[in-house]
Short mmCIF file of C-alpha atoms in Angstrom, two decimals:
data_model
loop_
_atom_site.label_atom_id
_atom_site.label_comp_id
_atom_site.label_asym_id
_atom_site.label_seq_id
_atom_site.Cartn_x
_atom_site.Cartn_y
_atom_site.Cartn_z
CA ASP A 1 0.00 0.00 0.00
CA VAL A 2 1.06 3.53 -0.70
CA LYS A 3 1.91 5.40 2.44
CA VAL A 4 2.06 9.17 2.69
CA THR A 5 3.26 10.30 6.09
CA GLN A 6 2.93 13.80 7.44
CA SER A 7 5.25 14.56 10.31
CA SER A 8 2.85 16.42 12.60
CA ARG A 9 -0.86 15.78 13.13
CA TYR A 10 -1.44 18.87 15.26
CA LEU A 11 0.57 22.08 15.58
CA VAL A 12 -0.06 25.31 17.44
CA LYS A 13 2.05 28.30 16.43
CA ARG A 14 2.10 32.03 17.07
CA THR A 15 1.66 34.76 14.50
CA GLY A 16 4.95 35.51 12.78
CA GLU A 17 6.57 32.14 13.49
CA LYS A 18 8.15 30.11 10.71
CA VAL A 19 6.39 26.78 10.23
CA PHE A 20 7.62 23.63 8.50
CA LEU A 21 5.27 20.85 7.47
CA GLU A 22 6.97 17.69 6.28
CA CYS A 23 5.63 14.94 4.05
CA VAL A 24 7.21 11.65 2.97
CA GLN A 25 5.90 9.07 0.50
CA ASP A 26 7.23 5.56 0.09
CA MET A 27 6.11 4.61 -3.43
CA ASP A 28 8.61 6.46 -5.61
CA HIS A 29 5.88 8.75 -6.92
CA GLU A 30 6.93 11.57 -9.23
CA ASN A 31 4.30 14.09 -8.18
CA MET A 32 3.68 15.52 -4.73
CA PHE A 33 1.11 18.08 -3.66
CA TRP A 34 0.12 20.33 -0.78
CA TYR A 35 -3.54 21.22 -0.33
CA ARG A 36 -5.34 23.05 2.42
CA GLN A 37 -8.80 21.94 3.49
CA ASP A 38 -11.28 24.41 4.96
CA PRO A 39 -14.98 23.85 5.78
CA GLY A 40 -17.20 24.83 2.88
CA LEU A 41 -14.24 25.44 0.58
CA GLY A 42 -13.11 21.87 -0.04
CA LEU A 43 -9.45 21.30 -0.94
CA ARG A 44 -7.43 24.06 -2.52
CA LEU A 45 -4.06 23.46 -4.14
CA ILE A 46 -1.16 25.43 -2.67
CA TYR A 47 1.85 24.02 -4.55
CA PHE A 48 2.88 20.88 -6.31
CA SER A 49 6.11 19.32 -7.49
CA TYR A 50 6.63 16.99 -10.43
CA ASP A 51 10.32 16.28 -9.86
CA VAL A 52 13.14 16.96 -7.42
CA LYS A 53 13.78 20.69 -7.10
CA MET A 54 10.84 21.44 -9.43
CA LYS A 55 7.72 23.17 -8.18
CA GLU A 56 4.65 24.88 -9.55
CA LYS A 57 2.22 27.25 -7.89
CA GLY A 58 -1.30 26.09 -7.31
CA ASP A 59 -4.38 28.22 -6.76
CA ILE A 60 -3.40 29.79 -3.42
CA PRO A 61 0.42 29.98 -3.13
CA GLU A 62 0.59 33.36 -1.37
CA GLY A 63 2.27 33.13 2.02
CA TYR A 64 3.70 29.66 1.34
CA SER A 65 6.82 28.15 -0.15
CA VAL A 66 7.90 24.55 -0.74
CA SER A 67 11.03 22.47 -0.94
CA ARG A 68 11.69 19.15 -2.62
CA GLU A 69 15.32 18.13 -2.22
CA LYS A 70 14.64 14.39 -2.41
CA LYS A 71 12.05 12.54 -4.45
CA GLU A 72 10.26 11.10 -1.44
CA ARG A 73 10.06 14.29 0.63
CA PHE A 74 8.04 17.46 0.07
CA SER A 75 8.00 20.27 2.62
CA LEU A 76 5.60 23.17 3.00
CA ILE A 77 6.96 26.31 4.61
CA LEU A 78 5.05 29.20 6.11
CA GLU A 79 7.67 31.95 6.36
CA SER A 80 5.63 34.08 8.76
CA ALA A 81 2.47 32.37 9.97
CA SER A 82 -0.74 34.36 10.11
CA THR A 83 -4.11 33.56 11.69
CA ASN A 84 -5.73 33.12 8.28
CA GLN A 85 -3.40 30.18 7.69
CA THR A 86 -5.12 28.21 10.46
CA SER A 87 -6.29 25.15 8.52
CA MET A 88 -5.92 21.46 7.79
CA TYR A 89 -2.99 20.82 5.45
CA LEU A 90 -3.02 17.71 3.29
CA CYS A 91 -0.08 16.21 1.47
CA ALA A 92 -0.64 13.88 -1.48
CA SER A 93 1.37 12.03 -4.10
CA SER A 94 0.70 10.47 -7.48
CA THR A 95 2.49 8.66 -10.28
CA GLY A 96 3.64 10.38 -13.43
CA PRO A 97 2.20 11.13 -16.89
CA GLY A 98 0.20 8.46 -18.68
CA THR A 99 -1.58 7.31 -15.55
CA THR A 100 -4.96 8.21 -14.13
CA GLY A 101 -3.45 10.70 -11.71
CA GLU A 102 -5.10 9.25 -8.62
CA LEU A 103 -3.88 11.02 -5.50
CA PHE A 104 -2.85 9.23 -2.33
CA PHE A 105 -3.30 11.38 0.75
CA GLY A 106 -1.65 11.64 4.14
CA GLU A 107 -3.55 11.93 7.41
CA GLY A 108 -3.31 15.71 7.43
CA SER A 109 -1.68 18.31 9.68
CA ARG A 110 -4.02 20.59 11.59
CA LEU A 111 -2.31 23.94 12.13
CA THR A 112 -3.62 26.56 14.53
CA VAL A 113 -2.02 30.01 14.42
CA LEU A 114 -2.69 32.17 17.47
CA ALA B 1 -9.91 28.59 -14.64
CA GLN B 2 -11.60 25.24 -14.35
CA SER B 3 -13.95 24.68 -11.45
CA VAL B 4 -15.91 21.91 -9.82
CA SER B 5 -19.35 22.47 -8.30
CA GLN B 6 -21.02 20.25 -5.75
CA HIS B 7 -24.56 21.44 -5.27
CA ASN B 8 -25.43 19.67 -2.05
CA HIS B 9 -23.46 20.89 0.94
CA HIS B 10 -25.17 18.82 3.62
CA VAL B 11 -27.40 15.82 3.03
CA ILE B 12 -29.27 13.91 5.73
CA LEU B 13 -30.73 10.49 4.87
CA SER B 14 -32.18 7.57 6.71
CA GLU B 15 -30.61 4.14 6.34
CA ALA B 16 -31.71 2.29 3.19
CA ALA B 17 -32.53 5.53 1.36
CA SER B 18 -31.03 6.09 -2.07
CA LEU B 19 -28.27 8.63 -2.57
CA GLU B 20 -27.36 10.89 -5.42
CA LEU B 21 -24.73 13.63 -5.04
CA GLY B 22 -24.31 16.11 -7.85
CA CYS B 23 -21.02 17.19 -9.38
CA ASN B 24 -20.49 19.50 -12.36
CA TYR B 25 -17.25 20.76 -13.80
CA SER B 26 -16.34 23.52 -16.19
CA TYR B 27 -13.80 22.34 -18.74
CA GLY B 28 -14.42 21.47 -22.38
CA GLY B 29 -11.55 19.10 -22.99
CA THR B 30 -10.65 15.59 -21.90
CA VAL B 31 -10.88 15.08 -18.16
CA ASN B 32 -10.28 12.41 -15.57
CA LEU B 33 -12.91 12.42 -12.83
CA PHE B 34 -12.79 11.21 -9.27
CA TRP B 35 -14.88 10.86 -6.14
CA TYR B 36 -13.06 10.79 -2.82
CA VAL B 37 -14.49 10.10 0.62
CA GLN B 38 -13.31 11.24 4.02
CA TYR B 39 -14.70 9.28 6.97
CA PRO B 40 -14.62 11.04 10.35
CA GLY B 41 -11.04 11.23 11.60
CA GLN B 42 -9.60 9.47 8.57
CA HIS B 43 -7.63 10.48 5.50
CA LEU B 44 -9.15 10.98 2.06
CA GLN B 45 -9.69 7.75 0.14
CA LEU B 46 -10.57 7.11 -3.47
CA LEU B 47 -14.13 5.89 -4.03
CA LEU B 48 -14.02 5.61 -7.80
CA LYS B 49 -12.54 7.19 -10.92
CA TYR B 50 -13.37 7.71 -14.56
CA PHE B 51 -10.54 7.68 -17.05
CA SER B 52 -12.12 6.54 -20.32
CA GLY B 53 -14.55 3.98 -21.73
CA ASP B 54 -17.82 3.02 -20.05
CA PRO B 55 -19.31 6.20 -18.56
CA LEU B 56 -20.90 4.22 -15.72
CA VAL B 57 -18.19 3.58 -13.19
CA LYS B 58 -18.44 1.29 -10.18
CA GLY B 59 -16.41 1.90 -7.06
CA ILE B 60 -15.94 0.51 -3.60
CA LYS B 61 -18.71 -0.09 -1.05
CA GLY B 62 -21.50 -0.19 -3.64
CA PHE B 63 -20.99 3.33 -4.99
CA GLU B 64 -21.23 4.17 -8.67
CA ALA B 65 -21.02 7.32 -10.77
CA GLU B 66 -22.12 8.27 -14.25
CA PHE B 67 -20.13 10.54 -16.53
CA ILE B 68 -22.42 12.58 -18.79
CA LYS B 69 -20.17 14.54 -21.10
CA SER B 70 -22.94 16.69 -22.58
CA LYS B 71 -23.92 17.87 -19.10
CA PHE B 72 -20.36 18.16 -17.73
CA SER B 73 -21.55 16.03 -14.83
CA PHE B 74 -20.25 13.13 -12.77
CA ASN B 75 -22.90 12.34 -10.17
CA LEU B 76 -22.34 9.82 -7.41
CA ARG B 77 -25.04 7.28 -6.55
CA LYS B 78 -25.75 4.49 -4.11
CA PRO B 79 -29.05 2.56 -4.08
CA SER B 80 -29.20 2.02 -0.32
CA VAL B 81 -27.04 3.93 2.18
CA GLN B 82 -25.82 2.62 5.51
CA TRP B 83 -24.96 4.43 8.73
CA SER B 84 -21.28 3.71 7.96
CA ASP B 85 -21.53 5.89 4.83
CA THR B 86 -21.62 8.98 7.04
CA ALA B 87 -18.69 10.99 5.71
CA GLU B 88 -17.70 13.92 3.53
CA TYR B 89 -17.60 13.33 -0.21
CA PHE B 90 -15.48 15.27 -2.68
CA CYS B 91 -15.68 15.35 -6.45
CA ALA B 92 -12.45 16.15 -8.31
CA VAL B 93 -11.32 16.78 -11.87
CA ARG B 94 -7.84 16.18 -13.18
CA ILE B 95 -6.55 18.54 -15.82
CA GLY B 96 -2.79 18.26 -16.18
CA ARG B 97 -0.99 16.93 -13.14
CA ALA B 98 -3.13 18.27 -10.30
CA LEU B 99 -6.68 17.65 -9.18
CA THR B 100 -9.22 20.43 -8.67
CA PHE B 101 -11.73 19.59 -5.95
CA GLY B 102 -15.28 20.65 -5.25
CA SER B 103 -16.32 22.12 -1.92
CA GLY B 104 -17.53 18.77 -0.60
CA THR B 105 -20.85 17.29 0.52
CA ARG B 106 -21.33 16.21 4.11
CA LEU B 107 -23.55 13.11 4.25
CA GLN B 108 -25.21 12.17 7.51
CA VAL B 109 -27.01 8.83 7.60
CA GLN B 110 -29.42 8.34 10.47
CA PRO B 111 -30.05 4.81 11.78
#
């Protein structure tokens, strides 16, 4: 089974702090994604990566950055956390072109910014 | 930009009732379509997917969905729901590498 592991299930941070969310997948998937999930808004794409050191902005990249130094690991960084970034963050991975593009999700990281 | 609309935000059904959740998307080209489910406290799981071929797709746990290209729709159905189907359901469209998701439908099944 594909396993996508997010390092922290729950985090509480203060406004202005730098926040790192880590994600690791064990199936050698090419693509990795960060979404945020908010009630009534569904999942919105923040960033994705289709190869090591490659990244593309999603629909809501403002206030976020990402890092992919190794194929299995994709990090989401909040340079200066704000209260409107309180949310559930979901990491996902998928195989490359020519496949159905099914996403495999982690358990999620619930971030609260005070 | 492409979008996905789920018309029902909160649905309450009794056990054994039939279910249909609506999903429409706005994109004129070739799409891959998905329904995901999130049970309380669990991660998102794939229910079913449409890639090509037969527009009636069967998934896990007795769910099915029908792709109607002319209506840009991919509605989810189940003939008889169970209490264990209580969850949030998300429709998604793949264009390129990423999936665009709808806002979700919360289904509550009463015993």
